[in-house]
Amino acid sequence: MEKVFEIYIKTTPERLWEAITDPDMRAKYTFGVRVENDWQVGSEYNAGTPDGRILMNGENLEVDAPRRLVQSFNALWSDDVKAEGTSRVTWEIEPVGDSCKLLVIHDQLRDGAHGEIWGGWPQILSGLKTLVETGETLTTPGSLIYANA
């Protein structure tokens, strides 16, 4: 199964790449979860809460700053999502005038995969767009659920 999300953000590829790879910025739109990584091909990453609980991890499969990032993805926040195994997330940044098209492809999911694995993408991408364009964070329910964990 494959889930594809497309969004346009008024920014540069470099600024968008920074928002995707900087742990402090990323935590502002990924439910308060920080992604720790050196952004090199073959490196492992961990994403967790402020209290140290690891919620997901994986490996950098492709890193082509500021255009493309491909990572394996293991959800760890519950037994149900752990049972889904490894999937893949691809971030593709394409300049379009004074903006960027961001395509996020979450694939290598089993048919009927648990909705928690891919269901948060619309809120994450909305938070990313809001942060990059306005400097503010979303305050929708759950948008920073792990920020104070």
Short mmCIF file of N, CA and C in Angstrom, two decimals:
data_model
loop_
_atom_site.label_atom_id
_atom_site.label_comp_id
_atom_site.label_asym_id
_atom_site.label_seq_id
_atom_site.Cartn_x
_atom_site.Cartn_y
_atom_site.Cartn_z
N MET A 1 0.84 -1.17 0.00
CA MET A 1 0.00 0.00 0.00
C MET A 1 0.89 1.24 0.00
N GLU A 2 0.41 2.29 -0.62
CA GLU A 2 1.15 3.54 -0.73
C GLU A 2 0.21 4.70 -0.44
N LYS A 3 0.68 5.66 0.36
CA LYS A 3 -0.06 6.89 0.64
C LYS A 3 0.79 8.05 0.14
N VAL A 4 0.18 8.95 -0.63
CA VAL A 4 0.90 10.07 -1.22
C VAL A 4 0.23 11.37 -0.76
N PHE A 5 1.06 12.30 -0.29
CA PHE A 5 0.58 13.59 0.18
C PHE A 5 1.36 14.68 -0.53
N GLU A 6 0.64 15.68 -1.06
CA GLU A 6 1.27 16.77 -1.81
C GLU A 6 0.81 18.09 -1.21
N ILE A 7 1.77 18.99 -1.01
CA ILE A 7 1.45 20.30 -0.44
C ILE A 7 2.40 21.33 -1.04
N TYR A 8 1.93 22.55 -1.13
CA TYR A 8 2.75 23.65 -1.64
C TYR A 8 3.03 24.61 -0.49
N ILE A 9 4.30 25.00 -0.36
CA ILE A 9 4.73 25.85 0.75
C ILE A 9 5.53 27.00 0.18
N LYS A 10 5.19 28.22 0.58
CA LYS A 10 5.91 29.40 0.10
C LYS A 10 7.22 29.51 0.86
N THR A 11 8.28 28.97 0.26
CA THR A 11 9.61 28.96 0.86
C THR A 11 10.61 28.50 -0.19
N THR A 12 11.86 28.44 0.21
CA THR A 12 12.92 27.92 -0.65
C THR A 12 13.17 26.45 -0.33
N PRO A 13 13.78 25.71 -1.25
CA PRO A 13 14.13 24.32 -0.94
C PRO A 13 15.04 24.21 0.28
N GLU A 14 15.98 25.15 0.41
CA GLU A 14 16.92 25.11 1.53
C GLU A 14 16.20 25.30 2.87
N ARG A 15 15.28 26.24 2.91
CA ARG A 15 14.53 26.49 4.15
C ARG A 15 13.62 25.31 4.47
N LEU A 16 13.00 24.72 3.47
CA LEU A 16 12.15 23.56 3.69
C LEU A 16 12.97 22.37 4.17
N TRP A 17 14.13 22.18 3.57
CA TRP A 17 15.02 21.09 4.00
C TRP A 17 15.40 21.28 5.47
N GLU A 18 15.72 22.52 5.84
CA GLU A 18 16.07 22.81 7.24
C GLU A 18 14.91 22.44 8.16
N ALA A 19 13.69 22.80 7.78
CA ALA A 19 12.53 22.49 8.61
C ALA A 19 12.30 20.99 8.76
N ILE A 20 12.68 20.23 7.76
CA ILE A 20 12.53 18.77 7.80
C ILE A 20 13.63 18.13 8.63
N THR A 21 14.84 18.68 8.59
CA THR A 21 15.99 18.01 9.21
C THR A 21 16.44 18.59 10.55
N ASP A 22 16.02 19.79 10.91
CA ASP A 22 16.41 20.38 12.20
C ASP A 22 15.51 19.81 13.30
N PRO A 23 16.10 19.17 14.32
CA PRO A 23 15.27 18.51 15.34
C PRO A 23 14.33 19.46 16.08
N ASP A 24 14.78 20.67 16.37
CA ASP A 24 13.94 21.62 17.10
C ASP A 24 12.76 22.09 16.24
N MET A 25 13.05 22.40 14.98
CA MET A 25 11.96 22.81 14.09
C MET A 25 10.98 21.67 13.87
N ARG A 26 11.52 20.49 13.62
CA ARG A 26 10.66 19.35 13.31
C ARG A 26 9.71 19.02 14.47
N ALA A 27 10.20 19.15 15.69
CA ALA A 27 9.36 18.85 16.85
C ALA A 27 8.15 19.77 16.92
N LYS A 28 8.24 20.94 16.30
CA LYS A 28 7.13 21.91 16.35
C LYS A 28 5.95 21.49 15.47
N TYR A 29 6.14 20.53 14.57
CA TYR A 29 5.01 20.10 13.73
C TYR A 29 4.84 18.58 13.69
N THR A 30 5.66 17.85 14.43
CA THR A 30 5.51 16.39 14.47
C THR A 30 5.09 15.94 15.87
N PHE A 31 4.05 16.56 16.38
CA PHE A 31 3.46 16.18 17.65
C PHE A 31 4.40 16.37 18.84
N GLY A 32 5.45 17.17 18.68
CA GLY A 32 6.42 17.38 19.74
C GLY A 32 7.56 16.37 19.73
N VAL A 33 7.62 15.54 18.71
CA VAL A 33 8.64 14.48 18.60
C VAL A 33 9.88 15.03 17.88
N ARG A 34 11.04 14.85 18.50
CA ARG A 34 12.32 15.27 17.90
C ARG A 34 12.91 14.11 17.12
N VAL A 35 13.46 14.40 15.95
CA VAL A 35 14.15 13.40 15.13
C VAL A 35 15.64 13.70 15.22
N GLU A 36 16.38 12.77 15.81
CA GLU A 36 17.83 12.92 15.97
C GLU A 36 18.52 12.10 14.88
N ASN A 37 19.40 12.79 14.11
CA ASN A 37 20.00 12.15 12.95
C ASN A 37 21.18 12.99 12.48
N ASP A 38 22.12 12.37 11.77
CA ASP A 38 23.21 13.14 11.16
C ASP A 38 22.98 13.35 9.67
N TRP A 39 21.87 12.83 9.14
CA TRP A 39 21.43 13.04 7.76
C TRP A 39 22.45 12.55 6.73
N GLN A 40 23.10 11.44 7.04
CA GLN A 40 24.02 10.78 6.10
C GLN A 40 23.39 9.46 5.67
N VAL A 41 23.63 9.06 4.41
CA VAL A 41 23.11 7.78 3.92
C VAL A 41 23.65 6.65 4.79
N GLY A 42 22.77 5.76 5.18
CA GLY A 42 23.15 4.62 6.00
C GLY A 42 23.05 4.86 7.49
N SER A 43 22.90 6.11 7.90
CA SER A 43 22.79 6.42 9.32
C SER A 43 21.41 6.07 9.85
N GLU A 44 21.37 5.67 11.10
CA GLU A 44 20.11 5.40 11.75
C GLU A 44 19.60 6.66 12.41
N TYR A 45 18.27 6.76 12.54
CA TYR A 45 17.68 7.88 13.26
C TYR A 45 16.74 7.35 14.33
N ASN A 46 16.54 8.17 15.34
CA ASN A 46 15.56 7.91 16.38
C ASN A 46 14.69 9.14 16.51
N ALA A 47 13.43 8.93 16.78
CA ALA A 47 12.49 10.03 17.00
C ALA A 47 11.78 9.75 18.31
N GLY A 48 11.87 10.73 19.22
CA GLY A 48 11.30 10.48 20.53
C GLY A 48 10.77 11.70 21.24
N THR A 49 10.25 11.43 22.42
CA THR A 49 9.64 12.45 23.26
C THR A 49 10.71 13.13 24.11
N PRO A 50 10.37 14.28 24.70
CA PRO A 50 11.34 14.95 25.57
C PRO A 50 11.82 14.10 26.74
N ASP A 51 11.01 13.14 27.18
CA ASP A 51 11.44 12.29 28.30
C ASP A 51 12.24 11.07 27.84
N GLY A 52 12.57 10.98 26.55
CA GLY A 52 13.44 9.93 26.05
C GLY A 52 12.76 8.70 25.47
N ARG A 53 11.45 8.68 25.43
CA ARG A 53 10.74 7.53 24.85
C ARG A 53 10.87 7.57 23.33
N ILE A 54 11.39 6.50 22.74
CA ILE A 54 11.56 6.42 21.28
C ILE A 54 10.24 5.94 20.67
N LEU A 55 9.70 6.76 19.75
CA LEU A 55 8.41 6.45 19.13
C LEU A 55 8.55 5.89 17.72
N MET A 56 9.69 6.16 17.08
CA MET A 56 9.95 5.60 15.76
C MET A 56 11.44 5.65 15.49
N ASN A 57 11.86 4.80 14.57
CA ASN A 57 13.26 4.81 14.16
C ASN A 57 13.37 4.25 12.75
N GLY A 58 14.57 4.33 12.21
CA GLY A 58 14.80 3.82 10.87
C GLY A 58 16.18 4.20 10.40
N GLU A 59 16.35 4.16 9.08
CA GLU A 59 17.66 4.41 8.46
C GLU A 59 17.49 5.35 7.27
N ASN A 60 18.48 6.19 7.07
CA ASN A 60 18.51 7.05 5.89
C ASN A 60 18.92 6.20 4.69
N LEU A 61 18.04 6.09 3.71
CA LEU A 61 18.32 5.29 2.51
C LEU A 61 18.87 6.16 1.38
N GLU A 62 18.37 7.40 1.28
CA GLU A 62 18.87 8.38 0.30
C GLU A 62 18.84 9.75 0.95
N VAL A 63 19.89 10.54 0.75
CA VAL A 63 19.94 11.91 1.25
C VAL A 63 20.52 12.77 0.13
N ASP A 64 19.70 13.64 -0.44
CA ASP A 64 20.12 14.53 -1.52
C ASP A 64 19.60 15.94 -1.18
N ALA A 65 20.29 16.58 -0.25
CA ALA A 65 19.86 17.91 0.22
C ALA A 65 20.00 18.93 -0.90
N PRO A 66 19.08 19.84 -1.05
CA PRO A 66 17.79 19.97 -0.39
C PRO A 66 16.63 19.46 -1.24
N ARG A 67 16.78 18.34 -1.86
CA ARG A 67 15.76 17.87 -2.82
C ARG A 67 15.03 16.59 -2.42
N ARG A 68 15.74 15.64 -1.79
CA ARG A 68 15.12 14.32 -1.59
C ARG A 68 15.71 13.64 -0.36
N LEU A 69 14.81 13.08 0.43
CA LEU A 69 15.19 12.30 1.60
C LEU A 69 14.32 11.04 1.61
N VAL A 70 14.96 9.88 1.70
CA VAL A 70 14.24 8.61 1.77
C VAL A 70 14.71 7.88 3.02
N GLN A 71 13.75 7.47 3.84
CA GLN A 71 14.07 6.80 5.09
C GLN A 71 13.19 5.57 5.30
N SER A 72 13.76 4.54 5.90
CA SER A 72 12.92 3.45 6.39
C SER A 72 12.22 3.97 7.64
N PHE A 73 11.09 3.36 7.99
CA PHE A 73 10.25 3.87 9.06
C PHE A 73 9.70 2.71 9.88
N ASN A 74 10.02 2.71 11.16
CA ASN A 74 9.50 1.73 12.10
C ASN A 74 8.73 2.46 13.19
N ALA A 75 7.43 2.26 13.25
CA ALA A 75 6.60 2.88 14.29
C ALA A 75 6.70 2.02 15.56
N LEU A 76 6.92 2.67 16.70
CA LEU A 76 7.15 1.95 17.95
C LEU A 76 6.23 2.37 19.09
N TRP A 77 5.26 3.25 18.82
CA TRP A 77 4.50 3.83 19.92
C TRP A 77 3.44 2.91 20.50
N SER A 78 3.13 1.79 19.86
CA SER A 78 2.19 0.81 20.43
C SER A 78 2.48 -0.56 19.82
N ASP A 79 1.99 -1.60 20.47
CA ASP A 79 2.19 -2.95 19.94
C ASP A 79 1.53 -3.11 18.57
N ASP A 80 0.37 -2.47 18.38
CA ASP A 80 -0.33 -2.57 17.10
C ASP A 80 0.51 -2.02 15.95
N VAL A 81 1.13 -0.87 16.15
CA VAL A 81 1.92 -0.29 15.06
C VAL A 81 3.27 -1.00 14.91
N LYS A 82 3.84 -1.47 16.01
CA LYS A 82 5.09 -2.24 15.91
C LYS A 82 4.90 -3.47 15.02
N ALA A 83 3.72 -4.08 15.12
CA ALA A 83 3.42 -5.29 14.36
C ALA A 83 3.39 -5.03 12.85
N GLU A 84 3.27 -3.77 12.43
CA GLU A 84 3.22 -3.44 11.01
C GLU A 84 4.58 -3.60 10.33
N GLY A 85 5.66 -3.58 11.09
CA GLY A 85 6.98 -3.73 10.51
C GLY A 85 7.49 -2.46 9.85
N THR A 86 8.48 -2.62 9.00
CA THR A 86 9.16 -1.48 8.38
C THR A 86 8.46 -1.02 7.11
N SER A 87 8.30 0.29 6.99
CA SER A 87 7.80 0.90 5.77
C SER A 87 8.83 1.94 5.32
N ARG A 88 8.47 2.77 4.36
CA ARG A 88 9.42 3.75 3.82
C ARG A 88 8.72 5.09 3.64
N VAL A 89 9.46 6.17 3.95
CA VAL A 89 8.95 7.53 3.75
C VAL A 89 9.92 8.29 2.86
N THR A 90 9.38 8.89 1.79
CA THR A 90 10.17 9.70 0.86
C THR A 90 9.65 11.13 0.89
N TRP A 91 10.58 12.07 1.07
CA TRP A 91 10.28 13.50 1.01
C TRP A 91 10.91 14.03 -0.27
N GLU A 92 10.12 14.60 -1.18
CA GLU A 92 10.64 15.17 -2.42
C GLU A 92 10.28 16.65 -2.47
N ILE A 93 11.29 17.49 -2.62
CA ILE A 93 11.12 18.95 -2.66
C ILE A 93 11.41 19.42 -4.08
N GLU A 94 10.45 20.14 -4.66
CA GLU A 94 10.61 20.68 -6.01
C GLU A 94 10.28 22.17 -6.00
N PRO A 95 11.23 23.03 -6.40
CA PRO A 95 10.91 24.46 -6.47
C PRO A 95 9.85 24.73 -7.53
N VAL A 96 8.91 25.61 -7.19
CA VAL A 96 7.85 26.02 -8.11
C VAL A 96 7.69 27.53 -7.92
N GLY A 97 8.31 28.31 -8.79
CA GLY A 97 8.26 29.76 -8.63
C GLY A 97 8.90 30.16 -7.31
N ASP A 98 8.15 30.94 -6.50
CA ASP A 98 8.68 31.36 -5.20
C ASP A 98 8.26 30.41 -4.07
N SER A 99 7.84 29.22 -4.45
CA SER A 99 7.37 28.23 -3.49
C SER A 99 8.03 26.88 -3.76
N CYS A 100 7.60 25.89 -3.00
CA CYS A 100 8.07 24.52 -3.21
C CYS A 100 6.88 23.57 -3.16
N LYS A 101 6.93 22.59 -4.04
CA LYS A 101 6.00 21.47 -3.94
C LYS A 101 6.70 20.43 -3.07
N LEU A 102 6.02 20.00 -2.03
CA LEU A 102 6.53 18.93 -1.19
C LEU A 102 5.65 17.71 -1.39
N LEU A 103 6.27 16.63 -1.81
CA LEU A 103 5.59 15.37 -2.00
C LEU A 103 6.12 14.41 -0.94
N VAL A 104 5.23 13.87 -0.13
CA VAL A 104 5.61 12.86 0.86
C VAL A 104 4.92 11.57 0.47
N ILE A 105 5.73 10.54 0.25
CA ILE A 105 5.23 9.23 -0.15
C ILE A 105 5.55 8.25 0.97
N HIS A 106 4.52 7.69 1.57
CA HIS A 106 4.71 6.67 2.60
C HIS A 106 4.27 5.36 1.97
N ASP A 107 5.26 4.51 1.68
CA ASP A 107 4.95 3.27 0.96
C ASP A 107 5.58 2.07 1.64
N GLN A 108 5.52 0.96 0.95
CA GLN A 108 5.94 -0.34 1.48
C GLN A 108 5.14 -0.69 2.74
N LEU A 109 3.89 -0.22 2.74
CA LEU A 109 2.94 -0.56 3.80
C LEU A 109 2.15 -1.79 3.36
N ARG A 110 1.78 -2.62 4.28
CA ARG A 110 0.96 -3.77 3.91
C ARG A 110 -0.45 -3.28 3.59
N ASP A 111 -1.16 -3.98 2.72
CA ASP A 111 -2.56 -3.63 2.44
C ASP A 111 -3.35 -3.65 3.74
N GLY A 112 -4.09 -2.60 3.98
CA GLY A 112 -4.86 -2.50 5.22
C GLY A 112 -4.04 -2.14 6.43
N ALA A 113 -2.87 -1.54 6.23
CA ALA A 113 -2.00 -1.18 7.36
C ALA A 113 -2.74 -0.29 8.36
N HIS A 114 -2.37 -0.42 9.61
CA HIS A 114 -2.97 0.34 10.70
C HIS A 114 -2.94 1.84 10.37
N GLY A 115 -4.07 2.51 10.48
CA GLY A 115 -4.19 3.91 10.12
C GLY A 115 -3.30 4.85 10.90
N GLU A 116 -2.89 4.45 12.11
CA GLU A 116 -1.99 5.31 12.89
C GLU A 116 -0.63 5.46 12.22
N ILE A 117 -0.24 4.50 11.39
CA ILE A 117 1.07 4.55 10.73
C ILE A 117 1.13 5.73 9.77
N TRP A 118 0.08 5.95 9.01
CA TRP A 118 0.11 6.98 7.97
C TRP A 118 -0.90 8.10 8.18
N GLY A 119 -1.80 7.96 9.13
CA GLY A 119 -2.90 8.90 9.29
C GLY A 119 -2.54 10.28 9.80
N GLY A 120 -1.37 10.44 10.38
CA GLY A 120 -0.97 11.74 10.90
C GLY A 120 -0.37 12.69 9.88
N TRP A 121 -0.11 12.20 8.67
CA TRP A 121 0.56 13.04 7.67
C TRP A 121 -0.15 14.34 7.35
N PRO A 122 -1.47 14.36 7.16
CA PRO A 122 -2.10 15.66 6.88
C PRO A 122 -1.86 16.71 7.97
N GLN A 123 -1.93 16.30 9.23
CA GLN A 123 -1.69 17.25 10.32
C GLN A 123 -0.21 17.65 10.38
N ILE A 124 0.69 16.70 10.18
CA ILE A 124 2.12 17.02 10.17
C ILE A 124 2.44 18.01 9.07
N LEU A 125 1.96 17.75 7.87
CA LEU A 125 2.27 18.64 6.75
C LEU A 125 1.61 20.00 6.89
N SER A 126 0.43 20.04 7.47
CA SER A 126 -0.21 21.33 7.75
C SER A 126 0.60 22.12 8.76
N GLY A 127 1.10 21.43 9.78
CA GLY A 127 1.95 22.08 10.77
C GLY A 127 3.26 22.57 10.18
N LEU A 128 3.84 21.79 9.28
CA LEU A 128 5.07 22.19 8.59
C LEU A 128 4.84 23.46 7.77
N LYS A 129 3.77 23.46 7.00
CA LYS A 129 3.45 24.63 6.18
C LYS A 129 3.23 25.86 7.05
N THR A 130 2.47 25.72 8.12
CA THR A 130 2.21 26.84 9.03
C THR A 130 3.50 27.37 9.63
N LEU A 131 4.36 26.46 10.10
CA LEU A 131 5.61 26.87 10.72
C LEU A 131 6.50 27.62 9.74
N VAL A 132 6.69 27.07 8.55
CA VAL A 132 7.60 27.67 7.58
C VAL A 132 7.07 29.01 7.08
N GLU A 133 5.78 29.09 6.84
CA GLU A 133 5.22 30.31 6.28
C GLU A 133 4.95 31.41 7.30
N THR A 134 4.65 31.03 8.55
CA THR A 134 4.27 32.04 9.55
C THR A 134 5.17 32.08 10.78
N GLY A 135 5.94 31.03 11.00
CA GLY A 135 6.75 30.95 12.22
C GLY A 135 5.97 30.48 13.43
N GLU A 136 4.71 30.16 13.25
CA GLU A 136 3.85 29.73 14.35
C GLU A 136 3.59 28.23 14.28
N THR A 137 3.09 27.68 15.39
CA THR A 137 2.74 26.26 15.43
C THR A 137 1.24 26.11 15.45
N LEU A 138 0.78 24.98 14.94
CA LEU A 138 -0.64 24.66 15.02
C LEU A 138 -1.01 24.36 16.46
N THR A 139 -2.23 24.67 16.82
CA THR A 139 -2.72 24.36 18.16
C THR A 139 -3.92 23.42 18.09
N THR A 140 -4.03 22.70 16.98
CA THR A 140 -5.12 21.74 16.84
C THR A 140 -4.96 20.62 17.87
N PRO A 141 -6.06 19.98 18.28
CA PRO A 141 -5.95 18.90 19.26
C PRO A 141 -4.95 17.84 18.79
N GLY A 142 -4.04 17.51 19.66
CA GLY A 142 -3.05 16.49 19.36
C GLY A 142 -1.83 16.97 18.63
N SER A 143 -1.81 18.22 18.17
CA SER A 143 -0.69 18.68 17.32
C SER A 143 0.65 18.66 18.08
N LEU A 144 0.63 18.79 19.38
CA LEU A 144 1.86 18.73 20.18
C LEU A 144 1.70 17.73 21.32
N ILE A 145 1.04 16.63 21.05
CA ILE A 145 0.69 15.65 22.07
C ILE A 145 1.88 15.15 22.88
N TYR A 146 3.06 15.06 22.28
CA TYR A 146 4.23 14.55 22.99
C TYR A 146 5.19 15.65 23.45
N ALA A 147 4.86 16.90 23.22
CA ALA A 147 5.77 18.00 23.53
C ALA A 147 6.14 18.07 25.00
N ASN A 148 5.25 17.70 25.88
CA ASN A 148 5.51 17.79 27.32
C ASN A 148 5.60 16.42 27.97
N ALA A 149 5.78 15.40 27.15
CA ALA A 149 5.83 14.04 27.70
C ALA A 149 7.12 13.81 28.47
#
